[in-house]
Each structure stands twice: as C-alpha cells, then as structure tokens.
PDB file of C-alpha atoms in Angstrom:
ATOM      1  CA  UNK A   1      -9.863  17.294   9.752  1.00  0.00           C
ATOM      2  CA  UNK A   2      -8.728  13.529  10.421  1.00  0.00           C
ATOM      3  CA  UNK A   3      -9.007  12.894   7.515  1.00  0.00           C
ATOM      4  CA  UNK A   4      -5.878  15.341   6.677  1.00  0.00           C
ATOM      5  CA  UNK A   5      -4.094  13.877   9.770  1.00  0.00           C
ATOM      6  CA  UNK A   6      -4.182  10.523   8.406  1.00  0.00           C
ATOM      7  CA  UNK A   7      -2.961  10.838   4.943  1.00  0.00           C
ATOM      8  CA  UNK A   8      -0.210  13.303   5.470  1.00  0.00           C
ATOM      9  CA  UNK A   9       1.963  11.054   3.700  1.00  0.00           C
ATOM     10  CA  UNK A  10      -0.347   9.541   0.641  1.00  0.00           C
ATOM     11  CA  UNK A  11       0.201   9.120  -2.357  1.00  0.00           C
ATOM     12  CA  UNK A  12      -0.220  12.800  -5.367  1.00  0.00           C
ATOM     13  CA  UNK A  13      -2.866  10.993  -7.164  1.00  0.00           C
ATOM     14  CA  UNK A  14      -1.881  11.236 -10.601  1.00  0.00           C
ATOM     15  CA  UNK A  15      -3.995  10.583 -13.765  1.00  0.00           C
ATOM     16  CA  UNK A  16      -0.626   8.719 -15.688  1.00  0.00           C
ATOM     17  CA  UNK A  17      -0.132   5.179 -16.592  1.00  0.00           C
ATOM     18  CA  UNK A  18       1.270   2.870 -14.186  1.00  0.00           C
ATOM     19  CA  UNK A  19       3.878  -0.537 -14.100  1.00  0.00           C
ATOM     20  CA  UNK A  20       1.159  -2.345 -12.017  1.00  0.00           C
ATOM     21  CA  UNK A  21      -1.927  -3.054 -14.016  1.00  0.00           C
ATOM     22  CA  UNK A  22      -5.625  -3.354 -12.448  1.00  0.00           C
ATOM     23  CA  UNK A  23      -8.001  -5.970 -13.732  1.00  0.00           C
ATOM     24  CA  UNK A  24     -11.098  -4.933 -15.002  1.00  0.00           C
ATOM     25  CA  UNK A  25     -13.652  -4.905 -12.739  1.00  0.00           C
ATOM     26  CA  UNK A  26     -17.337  -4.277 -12.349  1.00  0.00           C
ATOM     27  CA  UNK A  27     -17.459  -1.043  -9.877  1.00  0.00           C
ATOM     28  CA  UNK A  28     -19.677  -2.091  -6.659  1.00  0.00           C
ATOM     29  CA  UNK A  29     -22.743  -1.479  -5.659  1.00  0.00           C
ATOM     30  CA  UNK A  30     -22.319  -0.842  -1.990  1.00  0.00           C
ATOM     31  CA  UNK A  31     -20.689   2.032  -0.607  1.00  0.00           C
ATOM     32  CA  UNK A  32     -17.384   2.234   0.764  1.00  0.00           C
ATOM     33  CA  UNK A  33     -18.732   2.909   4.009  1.00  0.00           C
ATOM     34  CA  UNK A  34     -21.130  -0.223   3.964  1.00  0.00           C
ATOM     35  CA  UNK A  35     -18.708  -2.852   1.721  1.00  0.00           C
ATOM     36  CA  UNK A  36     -16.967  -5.056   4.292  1.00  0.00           C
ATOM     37  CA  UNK A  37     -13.227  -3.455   4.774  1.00  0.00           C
ATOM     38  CA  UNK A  38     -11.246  -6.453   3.419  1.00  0.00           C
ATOM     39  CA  UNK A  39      -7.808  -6.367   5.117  1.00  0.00           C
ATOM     40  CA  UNK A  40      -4.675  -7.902   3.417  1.00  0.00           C
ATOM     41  CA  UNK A  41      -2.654 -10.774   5.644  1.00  0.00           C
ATOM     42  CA  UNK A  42       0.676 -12.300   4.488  1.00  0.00           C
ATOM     43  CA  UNK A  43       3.105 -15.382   5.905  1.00  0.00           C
ATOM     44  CA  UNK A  44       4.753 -12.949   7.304  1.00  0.00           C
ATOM     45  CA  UNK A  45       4.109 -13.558  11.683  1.00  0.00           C
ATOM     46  CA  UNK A  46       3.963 -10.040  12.186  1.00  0.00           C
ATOM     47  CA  UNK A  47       1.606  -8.590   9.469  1.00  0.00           C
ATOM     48  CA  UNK A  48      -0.771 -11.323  10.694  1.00  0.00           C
ATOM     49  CA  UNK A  49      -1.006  -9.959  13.844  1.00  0.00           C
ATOM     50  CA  UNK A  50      -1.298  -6.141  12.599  1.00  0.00           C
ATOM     51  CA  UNK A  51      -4.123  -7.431  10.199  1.00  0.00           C
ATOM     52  CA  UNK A  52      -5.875  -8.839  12.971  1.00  0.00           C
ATOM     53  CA  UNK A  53      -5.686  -6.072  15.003  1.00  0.00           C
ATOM     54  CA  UNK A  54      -6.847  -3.802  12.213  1.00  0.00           C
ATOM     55  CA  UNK A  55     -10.202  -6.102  11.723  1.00  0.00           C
ATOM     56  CA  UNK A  56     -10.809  -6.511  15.660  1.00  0.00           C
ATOM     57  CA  UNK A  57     -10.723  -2.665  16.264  1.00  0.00           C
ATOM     58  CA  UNK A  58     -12.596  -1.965  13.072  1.00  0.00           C
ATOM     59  CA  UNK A  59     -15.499  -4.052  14.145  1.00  0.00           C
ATOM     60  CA  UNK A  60     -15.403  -2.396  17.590  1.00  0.00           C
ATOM     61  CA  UNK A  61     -17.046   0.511  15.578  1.00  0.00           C
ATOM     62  CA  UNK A  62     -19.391  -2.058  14.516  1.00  0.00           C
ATOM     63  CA  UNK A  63     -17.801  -2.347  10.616  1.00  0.00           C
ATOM     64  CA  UNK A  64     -17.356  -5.401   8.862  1.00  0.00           C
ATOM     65  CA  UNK A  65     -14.108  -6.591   8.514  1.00  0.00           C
ATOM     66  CA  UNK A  66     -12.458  -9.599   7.731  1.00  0.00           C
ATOM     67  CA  UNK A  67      -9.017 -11.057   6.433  1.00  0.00           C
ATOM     68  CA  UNK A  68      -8.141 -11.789   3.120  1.00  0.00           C
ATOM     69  CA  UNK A  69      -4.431 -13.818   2.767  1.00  0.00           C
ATOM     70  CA  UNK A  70      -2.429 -12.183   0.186  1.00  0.00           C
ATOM     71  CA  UNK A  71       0.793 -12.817  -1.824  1.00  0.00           C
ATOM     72  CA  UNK A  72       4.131 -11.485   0.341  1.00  0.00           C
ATOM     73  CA  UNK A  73       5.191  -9.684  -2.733  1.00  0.00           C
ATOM     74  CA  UNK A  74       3.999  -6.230  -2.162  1.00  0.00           C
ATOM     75  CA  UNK A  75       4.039  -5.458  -6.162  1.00  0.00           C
ATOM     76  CA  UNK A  76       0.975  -8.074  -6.071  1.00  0.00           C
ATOM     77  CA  UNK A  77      -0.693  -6.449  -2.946  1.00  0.00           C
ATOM     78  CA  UNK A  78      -1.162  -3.162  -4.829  1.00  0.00           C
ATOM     79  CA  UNK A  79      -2.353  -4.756  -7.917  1.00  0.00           C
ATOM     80  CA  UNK A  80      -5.050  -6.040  -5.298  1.00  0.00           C
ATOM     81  CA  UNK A  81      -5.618  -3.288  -4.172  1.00  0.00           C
ATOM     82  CA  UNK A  82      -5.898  -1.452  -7.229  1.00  0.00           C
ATOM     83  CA  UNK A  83      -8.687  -3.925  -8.825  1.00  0.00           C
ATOM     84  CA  UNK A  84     -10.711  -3.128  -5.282  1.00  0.00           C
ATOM     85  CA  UNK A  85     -10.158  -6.910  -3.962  1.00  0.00           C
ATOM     86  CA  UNK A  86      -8.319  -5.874  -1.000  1.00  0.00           C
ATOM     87  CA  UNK A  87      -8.513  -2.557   1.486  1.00  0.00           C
ATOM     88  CA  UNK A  88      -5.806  -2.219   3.376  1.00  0.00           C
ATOM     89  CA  UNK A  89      -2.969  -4.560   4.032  1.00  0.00           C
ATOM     90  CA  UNK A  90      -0.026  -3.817   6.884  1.00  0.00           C
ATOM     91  CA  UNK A  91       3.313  -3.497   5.040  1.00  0.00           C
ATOM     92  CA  UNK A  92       6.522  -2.342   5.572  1.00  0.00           C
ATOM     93  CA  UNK A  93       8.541   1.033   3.871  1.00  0.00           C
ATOM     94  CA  UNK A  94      11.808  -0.338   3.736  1.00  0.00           C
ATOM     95  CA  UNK A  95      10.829  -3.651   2.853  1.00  0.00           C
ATOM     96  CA  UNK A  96       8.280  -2.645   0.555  1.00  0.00           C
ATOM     97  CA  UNK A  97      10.298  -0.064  -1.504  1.00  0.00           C
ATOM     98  CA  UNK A  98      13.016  -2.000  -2.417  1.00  0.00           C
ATOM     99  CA  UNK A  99      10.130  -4.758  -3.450  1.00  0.00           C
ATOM    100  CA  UNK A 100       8.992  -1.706  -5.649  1.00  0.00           C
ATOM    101  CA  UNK A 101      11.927  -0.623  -6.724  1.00  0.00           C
ATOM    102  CA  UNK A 102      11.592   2.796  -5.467  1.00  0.00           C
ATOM    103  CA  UNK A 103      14.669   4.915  -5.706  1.00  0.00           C
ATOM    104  CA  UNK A 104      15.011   6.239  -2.287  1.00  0.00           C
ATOM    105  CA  UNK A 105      18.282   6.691   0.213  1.00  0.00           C
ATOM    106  CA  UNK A 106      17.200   9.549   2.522  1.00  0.00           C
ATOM    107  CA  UNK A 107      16.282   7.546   5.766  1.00  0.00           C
ATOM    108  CA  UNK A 108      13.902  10.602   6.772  1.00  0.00           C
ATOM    109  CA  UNK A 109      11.735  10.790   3.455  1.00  0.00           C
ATOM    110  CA  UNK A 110      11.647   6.882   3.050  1.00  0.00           C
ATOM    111  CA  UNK A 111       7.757   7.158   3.696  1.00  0.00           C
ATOM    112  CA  UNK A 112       7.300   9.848   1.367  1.00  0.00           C
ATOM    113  CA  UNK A 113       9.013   8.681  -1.297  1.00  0.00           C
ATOM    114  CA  UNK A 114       7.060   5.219  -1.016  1.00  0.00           C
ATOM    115  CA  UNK A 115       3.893   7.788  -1.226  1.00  0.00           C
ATOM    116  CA  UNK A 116       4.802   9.228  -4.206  1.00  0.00           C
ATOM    117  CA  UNK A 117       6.651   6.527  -6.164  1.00  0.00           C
ATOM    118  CA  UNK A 118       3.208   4.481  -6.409  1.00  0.00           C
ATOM    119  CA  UNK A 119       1.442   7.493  -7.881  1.00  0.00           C
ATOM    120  CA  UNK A 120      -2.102   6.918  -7.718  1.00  0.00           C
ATOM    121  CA  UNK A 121      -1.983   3.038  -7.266  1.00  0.00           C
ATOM    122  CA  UNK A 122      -2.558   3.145  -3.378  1.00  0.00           C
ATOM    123  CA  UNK A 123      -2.712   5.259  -0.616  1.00  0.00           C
ATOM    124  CA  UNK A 124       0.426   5.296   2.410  1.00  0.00           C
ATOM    125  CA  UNK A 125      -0.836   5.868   5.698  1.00  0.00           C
ATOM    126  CA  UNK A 126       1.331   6.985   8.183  1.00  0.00           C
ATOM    127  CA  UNK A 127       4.073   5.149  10.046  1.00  0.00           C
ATOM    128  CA  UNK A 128       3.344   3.282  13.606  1.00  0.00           C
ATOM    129  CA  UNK A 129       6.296   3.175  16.126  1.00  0.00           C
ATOM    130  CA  UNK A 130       7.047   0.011  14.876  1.00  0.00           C
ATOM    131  CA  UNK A 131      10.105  -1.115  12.809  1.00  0.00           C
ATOM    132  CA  UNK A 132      11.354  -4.075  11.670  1.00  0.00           C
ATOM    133  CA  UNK A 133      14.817  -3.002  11.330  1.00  0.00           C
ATOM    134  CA  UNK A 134      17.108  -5.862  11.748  1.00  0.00           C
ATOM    135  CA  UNK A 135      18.632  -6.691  15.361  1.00  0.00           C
ATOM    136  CA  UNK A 136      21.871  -8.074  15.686  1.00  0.00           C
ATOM    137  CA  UNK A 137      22.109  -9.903  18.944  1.00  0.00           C
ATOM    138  CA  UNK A 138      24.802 -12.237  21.151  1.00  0.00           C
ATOM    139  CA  UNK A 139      25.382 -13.353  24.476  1.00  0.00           C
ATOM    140  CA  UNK A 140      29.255 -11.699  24.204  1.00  0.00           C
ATOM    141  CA  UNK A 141      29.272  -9.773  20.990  1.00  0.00           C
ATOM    142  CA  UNK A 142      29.204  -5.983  21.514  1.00  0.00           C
ATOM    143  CA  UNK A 143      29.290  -4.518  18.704  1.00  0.00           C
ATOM    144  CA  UNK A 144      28.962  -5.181  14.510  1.00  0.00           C
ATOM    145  CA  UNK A 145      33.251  -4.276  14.489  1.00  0.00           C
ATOM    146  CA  UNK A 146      34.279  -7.204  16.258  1.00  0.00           C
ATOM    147  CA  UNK A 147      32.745  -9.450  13.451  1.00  0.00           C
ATOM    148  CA  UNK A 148      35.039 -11.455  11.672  1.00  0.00           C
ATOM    149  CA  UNK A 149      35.241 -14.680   9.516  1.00  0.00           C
ATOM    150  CA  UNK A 150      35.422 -16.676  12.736  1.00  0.00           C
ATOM    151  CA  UNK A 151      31.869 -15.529  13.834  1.00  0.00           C
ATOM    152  CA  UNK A 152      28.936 -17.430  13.606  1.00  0.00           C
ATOM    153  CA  UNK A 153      25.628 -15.649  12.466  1.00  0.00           C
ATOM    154  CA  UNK A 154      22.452 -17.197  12.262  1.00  0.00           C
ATOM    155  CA  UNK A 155      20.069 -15.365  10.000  1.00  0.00           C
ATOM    156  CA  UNK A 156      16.638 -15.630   8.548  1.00  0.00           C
ATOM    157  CA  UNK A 157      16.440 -16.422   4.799  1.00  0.00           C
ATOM    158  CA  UNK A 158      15.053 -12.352   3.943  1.00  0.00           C
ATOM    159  CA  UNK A 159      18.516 -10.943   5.563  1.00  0.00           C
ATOM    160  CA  UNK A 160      20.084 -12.729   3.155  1.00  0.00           C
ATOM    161  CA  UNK A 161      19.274 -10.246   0.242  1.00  0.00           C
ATOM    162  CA  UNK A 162      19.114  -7.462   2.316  1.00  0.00           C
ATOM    163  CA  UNK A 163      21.576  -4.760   1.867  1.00  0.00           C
ATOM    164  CA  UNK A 164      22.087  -4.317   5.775  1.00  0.00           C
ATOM    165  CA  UNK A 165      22.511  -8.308   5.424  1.00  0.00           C
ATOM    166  CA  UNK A 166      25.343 -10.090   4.319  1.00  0.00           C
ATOM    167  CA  UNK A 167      26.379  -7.088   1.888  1.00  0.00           C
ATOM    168  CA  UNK A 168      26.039  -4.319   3.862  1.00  0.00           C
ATOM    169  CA  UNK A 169      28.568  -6.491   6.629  1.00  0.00           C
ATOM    170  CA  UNK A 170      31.141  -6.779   3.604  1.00  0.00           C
ATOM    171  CA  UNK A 171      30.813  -3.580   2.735  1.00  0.00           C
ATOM    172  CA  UNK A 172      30.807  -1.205   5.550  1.00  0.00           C
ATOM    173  CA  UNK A 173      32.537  -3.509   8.105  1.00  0.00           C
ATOM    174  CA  UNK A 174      34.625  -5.104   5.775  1.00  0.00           C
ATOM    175  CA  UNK A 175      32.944  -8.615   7.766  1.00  0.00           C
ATOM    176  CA  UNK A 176      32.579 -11.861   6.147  1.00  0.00           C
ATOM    177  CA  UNK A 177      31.354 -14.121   8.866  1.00  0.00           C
ATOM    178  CA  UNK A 178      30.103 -18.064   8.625  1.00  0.00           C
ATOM    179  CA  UNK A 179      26.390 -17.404   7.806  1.00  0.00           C
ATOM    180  CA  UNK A 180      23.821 -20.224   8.816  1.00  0.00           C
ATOM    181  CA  UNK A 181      20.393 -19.796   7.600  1.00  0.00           C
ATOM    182  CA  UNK A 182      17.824 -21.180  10.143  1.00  0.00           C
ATOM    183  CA  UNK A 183      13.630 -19.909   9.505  1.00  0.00           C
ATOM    184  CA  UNK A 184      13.120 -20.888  13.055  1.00  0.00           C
ATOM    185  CA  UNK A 185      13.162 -18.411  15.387  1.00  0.00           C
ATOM    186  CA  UNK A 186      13.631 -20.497  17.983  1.00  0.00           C
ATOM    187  CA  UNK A 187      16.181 -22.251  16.941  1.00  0.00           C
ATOM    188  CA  UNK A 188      18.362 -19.267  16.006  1.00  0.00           C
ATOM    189  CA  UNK A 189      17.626 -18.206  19.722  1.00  0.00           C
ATOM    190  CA  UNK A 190      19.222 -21.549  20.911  1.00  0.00           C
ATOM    191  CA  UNK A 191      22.228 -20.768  18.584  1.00  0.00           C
ATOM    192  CA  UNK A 192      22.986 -17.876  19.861  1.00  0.00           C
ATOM    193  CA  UNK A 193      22.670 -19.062  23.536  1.00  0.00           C
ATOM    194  CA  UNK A 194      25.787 -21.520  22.231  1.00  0.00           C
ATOM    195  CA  UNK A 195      27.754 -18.498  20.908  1.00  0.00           C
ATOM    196  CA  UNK A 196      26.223 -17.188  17.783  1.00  0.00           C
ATOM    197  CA  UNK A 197      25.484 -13.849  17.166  1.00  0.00           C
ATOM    198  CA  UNK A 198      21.382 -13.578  15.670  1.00  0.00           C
ATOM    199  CA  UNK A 199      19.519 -12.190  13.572  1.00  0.00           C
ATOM    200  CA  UNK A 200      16.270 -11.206  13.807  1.00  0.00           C
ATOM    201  CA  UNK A 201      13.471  -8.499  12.863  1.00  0.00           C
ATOM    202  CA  UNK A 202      12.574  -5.862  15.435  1.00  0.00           C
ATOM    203  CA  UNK A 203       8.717  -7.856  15.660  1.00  0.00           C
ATOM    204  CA  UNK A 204      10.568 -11.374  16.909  1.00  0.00           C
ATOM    205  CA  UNK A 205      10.138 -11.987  20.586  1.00  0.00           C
ATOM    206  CA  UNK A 206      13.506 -13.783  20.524  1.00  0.00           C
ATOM    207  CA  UNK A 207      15.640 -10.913  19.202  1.00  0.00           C
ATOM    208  CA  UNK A 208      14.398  -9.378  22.940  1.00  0.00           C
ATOM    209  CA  UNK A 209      15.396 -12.467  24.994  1.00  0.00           C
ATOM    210  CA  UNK A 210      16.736 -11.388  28.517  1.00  0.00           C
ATOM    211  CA  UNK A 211      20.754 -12.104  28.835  1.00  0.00           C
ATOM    212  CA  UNK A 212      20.952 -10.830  24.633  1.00  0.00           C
ATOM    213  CA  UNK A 213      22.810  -8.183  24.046  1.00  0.00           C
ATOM    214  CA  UNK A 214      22.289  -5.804  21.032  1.00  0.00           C
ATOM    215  CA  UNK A 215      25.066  -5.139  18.665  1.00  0.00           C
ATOM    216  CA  UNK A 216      25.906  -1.647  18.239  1.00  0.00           C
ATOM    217  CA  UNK A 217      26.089  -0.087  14.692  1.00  0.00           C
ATOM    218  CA  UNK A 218      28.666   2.887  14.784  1.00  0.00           C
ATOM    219  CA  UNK A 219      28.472   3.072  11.154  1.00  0.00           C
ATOM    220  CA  UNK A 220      24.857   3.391  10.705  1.00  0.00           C
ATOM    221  CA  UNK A 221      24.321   0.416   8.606  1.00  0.00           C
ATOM    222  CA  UNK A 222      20.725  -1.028   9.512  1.00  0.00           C
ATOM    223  CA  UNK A 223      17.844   0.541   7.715  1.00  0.00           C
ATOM    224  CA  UNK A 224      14.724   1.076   9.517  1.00  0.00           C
ATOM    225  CA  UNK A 225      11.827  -0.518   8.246  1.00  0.00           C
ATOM    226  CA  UNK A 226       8.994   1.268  10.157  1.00  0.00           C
ATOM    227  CA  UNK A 227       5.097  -0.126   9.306  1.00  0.00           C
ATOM    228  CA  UNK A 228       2.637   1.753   7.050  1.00  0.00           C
ATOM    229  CA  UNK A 229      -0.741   0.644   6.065  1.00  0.00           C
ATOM    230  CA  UNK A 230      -1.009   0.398   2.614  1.00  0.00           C
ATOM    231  CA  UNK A 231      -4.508   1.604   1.467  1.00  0.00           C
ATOM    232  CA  UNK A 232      -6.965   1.269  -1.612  1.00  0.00           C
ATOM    233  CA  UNK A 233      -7.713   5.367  -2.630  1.00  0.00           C
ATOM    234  CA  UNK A 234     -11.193   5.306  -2.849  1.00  0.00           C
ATOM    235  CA  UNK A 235     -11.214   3.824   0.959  1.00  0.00           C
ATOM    236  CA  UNK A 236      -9.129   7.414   1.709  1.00  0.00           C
ATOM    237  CA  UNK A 237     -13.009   8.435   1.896  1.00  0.00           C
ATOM    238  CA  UNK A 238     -13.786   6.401   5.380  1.00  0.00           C
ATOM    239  CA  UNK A 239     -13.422   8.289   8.002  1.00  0.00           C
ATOM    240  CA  UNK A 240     -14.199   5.134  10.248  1.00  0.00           C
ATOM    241  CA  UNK A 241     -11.362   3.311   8.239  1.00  0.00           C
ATOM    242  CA  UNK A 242      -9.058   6.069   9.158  1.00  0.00           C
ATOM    243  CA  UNK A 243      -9.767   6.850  12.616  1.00  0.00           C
ATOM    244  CA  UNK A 244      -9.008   3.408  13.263  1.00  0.00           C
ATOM    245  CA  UNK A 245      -5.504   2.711  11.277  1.00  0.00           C
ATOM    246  CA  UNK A 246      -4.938   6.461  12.729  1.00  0.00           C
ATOM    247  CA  UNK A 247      -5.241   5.328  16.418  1.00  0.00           C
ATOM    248  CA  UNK A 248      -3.924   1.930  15.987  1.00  0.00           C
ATOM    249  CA  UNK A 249      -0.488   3.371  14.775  1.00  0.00           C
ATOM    250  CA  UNK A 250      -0.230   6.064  17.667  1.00  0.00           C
ATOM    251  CA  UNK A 251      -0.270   2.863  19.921  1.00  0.00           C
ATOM    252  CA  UNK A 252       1.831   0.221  18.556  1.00  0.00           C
ATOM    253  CA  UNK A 253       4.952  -0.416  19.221  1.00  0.00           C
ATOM    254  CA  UNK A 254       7.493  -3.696  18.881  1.00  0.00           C
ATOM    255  CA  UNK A 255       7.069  -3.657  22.913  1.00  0.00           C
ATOM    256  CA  UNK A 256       2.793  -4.256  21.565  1.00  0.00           C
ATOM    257  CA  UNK A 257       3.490  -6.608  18.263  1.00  0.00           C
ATOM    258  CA  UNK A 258       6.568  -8.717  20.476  1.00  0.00           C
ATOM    259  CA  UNK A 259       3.911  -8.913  23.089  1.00  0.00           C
ATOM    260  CA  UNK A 260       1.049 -10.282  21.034  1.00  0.00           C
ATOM    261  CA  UNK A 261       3.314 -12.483  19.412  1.00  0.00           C
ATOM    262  CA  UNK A 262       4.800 -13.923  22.841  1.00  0.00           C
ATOM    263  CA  UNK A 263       1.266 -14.030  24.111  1.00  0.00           C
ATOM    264  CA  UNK A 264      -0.066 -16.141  20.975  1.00  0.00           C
ATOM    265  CA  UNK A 265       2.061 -18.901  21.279  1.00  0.00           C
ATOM    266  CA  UNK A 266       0.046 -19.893  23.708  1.00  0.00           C
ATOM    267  CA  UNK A 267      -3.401 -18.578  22.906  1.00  0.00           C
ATOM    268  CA  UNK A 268      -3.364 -18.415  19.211  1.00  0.00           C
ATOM    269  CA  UNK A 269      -3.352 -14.253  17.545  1.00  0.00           C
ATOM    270  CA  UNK A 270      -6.898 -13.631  17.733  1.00  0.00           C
ATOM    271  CA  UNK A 271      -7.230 -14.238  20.895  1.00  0.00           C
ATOM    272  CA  UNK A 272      -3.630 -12.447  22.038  1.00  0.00           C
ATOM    273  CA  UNK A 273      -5.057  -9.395  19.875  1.00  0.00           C
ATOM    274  CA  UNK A 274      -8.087  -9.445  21.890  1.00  0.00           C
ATOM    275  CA  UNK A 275      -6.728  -9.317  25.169  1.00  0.00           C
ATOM    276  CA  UNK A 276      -4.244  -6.615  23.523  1.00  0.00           C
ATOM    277  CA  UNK A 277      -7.549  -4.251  22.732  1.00  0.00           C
ATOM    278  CA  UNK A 278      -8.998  -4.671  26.011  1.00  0.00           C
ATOM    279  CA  UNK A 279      -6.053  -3.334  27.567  1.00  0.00           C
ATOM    280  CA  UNK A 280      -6.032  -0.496  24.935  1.00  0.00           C
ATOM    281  CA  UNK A 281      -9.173   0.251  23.895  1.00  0.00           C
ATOM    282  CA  UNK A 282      -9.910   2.865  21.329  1.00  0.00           C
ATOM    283  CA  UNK A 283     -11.607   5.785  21.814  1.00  0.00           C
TER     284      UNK A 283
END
C-alpha cells in the first residue's frame, strides 16, 4: 500500500505529553481530503522552491493547495502543524534535529531518529536525493587539510553555528582560518574567484560554478542534511497528499533544486517550477 511506502520513516504515534504545545482549536468541518493542503514556506531560497513544487504538483491532481510563510525555526513549524494551521512544510533532518534538539550521531538513522524524537507531533516523510550538506569550494584549494590561519573562507551566517562550521574545522582539522561572513551568494562566489575558499549549501547554484573545485573531507566531517517533508498526522490519511510528496522525492535532486534556482533568477520560482514539472511530469 502507498500509503506504507510513504511513511516508512514516521513518527510511533504516542499518546504522551509533548515540549511543543498545540493551541486549542476548533476541529474542521471539511475533510482532509477536501480542506485546501496548506504547505509551509520559509526565507530559506531552497524550501521556497520545494514548497512550490509541492503546491504545483498537488494541484495537477486537481487539489487545492497554496503557501503559507512560516517561521525558519522548525520548533515553531511543528507547533503549526500540530494546531492544524499548516500541512506539510519542506525541512531539513540535519538542520532540523539539532533545531529540536534531538540526540542523534548515527549518520544512517538521522531520519529515524527525527521520526521518533517528535513522537506524535508530526509525521517524517521520507528523504529526497537532496542534501544540503555544506560544500567547501576554491579555485586552488584541494582539500579541507591544507586549511590554515592564512586561508580565507567566506561563509554564510548558518555555518557559523554549525558543528561542520567553524568548530568542526578546529576540531577535526585542527584549522582556524580568517572567516568572512557574506549572505550573498553571489558575492561569496566573486570571493572565491579572488582566492577564497566558499561556503555554500548543496541547493546554491554558486557552490556548482564551473572552474570550482570541491574540497575533499578525508576525515568525514560534513554532515548530510538530506530533505524530508515534515507532515501534520491526520494528513498521513491522503493518499493524494502522499502520492505526490512520494513521487516528488524519487525525482529531486540538487542537480533539480540548483536548476530551478538558476532558472528563477530570471523567471521568478513559480514559473522555473513550472517549466521544471513539464519536463517531469507526474504520473
């Protein structure tokens, strides 16, 4: 049954107490199946195009969908979800579970443990091919040993507090480079054209810029951070819901969300996502 398929890594809905409170709410009158499928969109450049692409493929099955901008925290997106104002909002595990606080080190049962640490609170569908691990890139730099205090990195304010950011440098490659903080993706691109090594996430069309060359990581230290869907539990009852999330993660990739980002500079996301489904249509 899909349905099965789908939420192979959900949540064990539990009957206990939880650390994120629902409002009180008055229960709706429509059915799942016939409320509109509100879908959960943050600052963030890349969950904006993954919530578009959720609504634009759910209304090729002729549901109503539509976006609904939401707090980046993801401790506030379950709340949302939990007092039945929101669906279904892209996320991401790593990123997420540390935003949770959810005790997990084991690479392989990241999802899972996301699943179970909200216990009852929201559903975790499974992963897409994409990640938003971080990518260390230079035009010279080979590899994350040959950092030293003499190297430039320009970095996104998130990497920052990450522990494969600053930390995880100091710690594993015992690296302590100059760190300059630029938001701009563009303009950490033009750094690193001068000599800097960059930083970006694995959903930035600069971090795959021809002539860039991608640090290696002998030591293992960047974390993948691969997407989920985040989902309210009584939606794990929509098949239609599921289908969709289901075939929309079998196709993506960074290669897809890069794409549609690249594309959208120029044509704005809906229509980039458009054009994206055309070429991909579901079945």
């Amino acid at each position: 049954m899909k349905r099965c398929a789908v939420l192979l890594l959900t949540i064990v809905m539990a009957l206990a107490g939880c650390g994120r409170q629902a409002p009180q709410v008055a229960s709706a009158s429509a059915s799942p199946a016939e409320a509109p499928v509100l879908v959960g969109s943050t600052s963030d450049q890349a969950v904006q195009v993954l919530a578009d692409l959720y609504v634009q493929a759910l209304a090729s099955k002729n549901r109503d969908a539509r976006v609904v901008v939401v707090d980046d925290d993801p401790n506030a997106q379950v709340s949302r979800l939990m007092a039945d104002e929101l669906d279904v909002v892209p996320a991401f595990a790593w990123s997420a579970a540390q935003a949770l606080q959810v005790d997990t080190q084991d690479p392989q049962s990241l999802v899972s443990d996301l699943a179970a640490a909200l216990d009852g609170e929201a559903a975790v569908l499974q992963p897409s091919k994409v990640d938003r691990r971080w990518r260390y890139v230079s035009r010279s730099v080979t590899s994350l040993l040959y950092l030293s205090a003499k190297t430039t990195v320009v970095a996104p304010e998130r990497w920052r507090a990450a522990p494969d950011g600053p930390s995880g440098l100091a710690a594993i490659y015992r690296a302590k480079p100059s760190v300059t903080v630029l938001a701009d993706a563009n303009q950490r691109l033009a750094r690193v054209k001068k000599g800097a090594v960059g930083v970006f996430d694995g959903t930035e069309p600069q971090g795959a810029d021809a002539g860039l060359k991608v640090l290696a990581d002998p030591k293992t230290m960047i974390v993948s951070d691969p997407q989920i869907a985040l989902l309210r539990v009584q939606r794990a009852e929509d098949d239609t819901v599921l289908e969709v999330i289901q075939q929309l993660h079998g196709a993506l990739d960074n290669a897809a969300v890069t794409g549609i980002r690249k594309r959208a500079v120029t044509i704005g996301v809906p229509a980039a996502v458009t054009e994206w489904l055309k070429a991909h249509p579901l079945t």
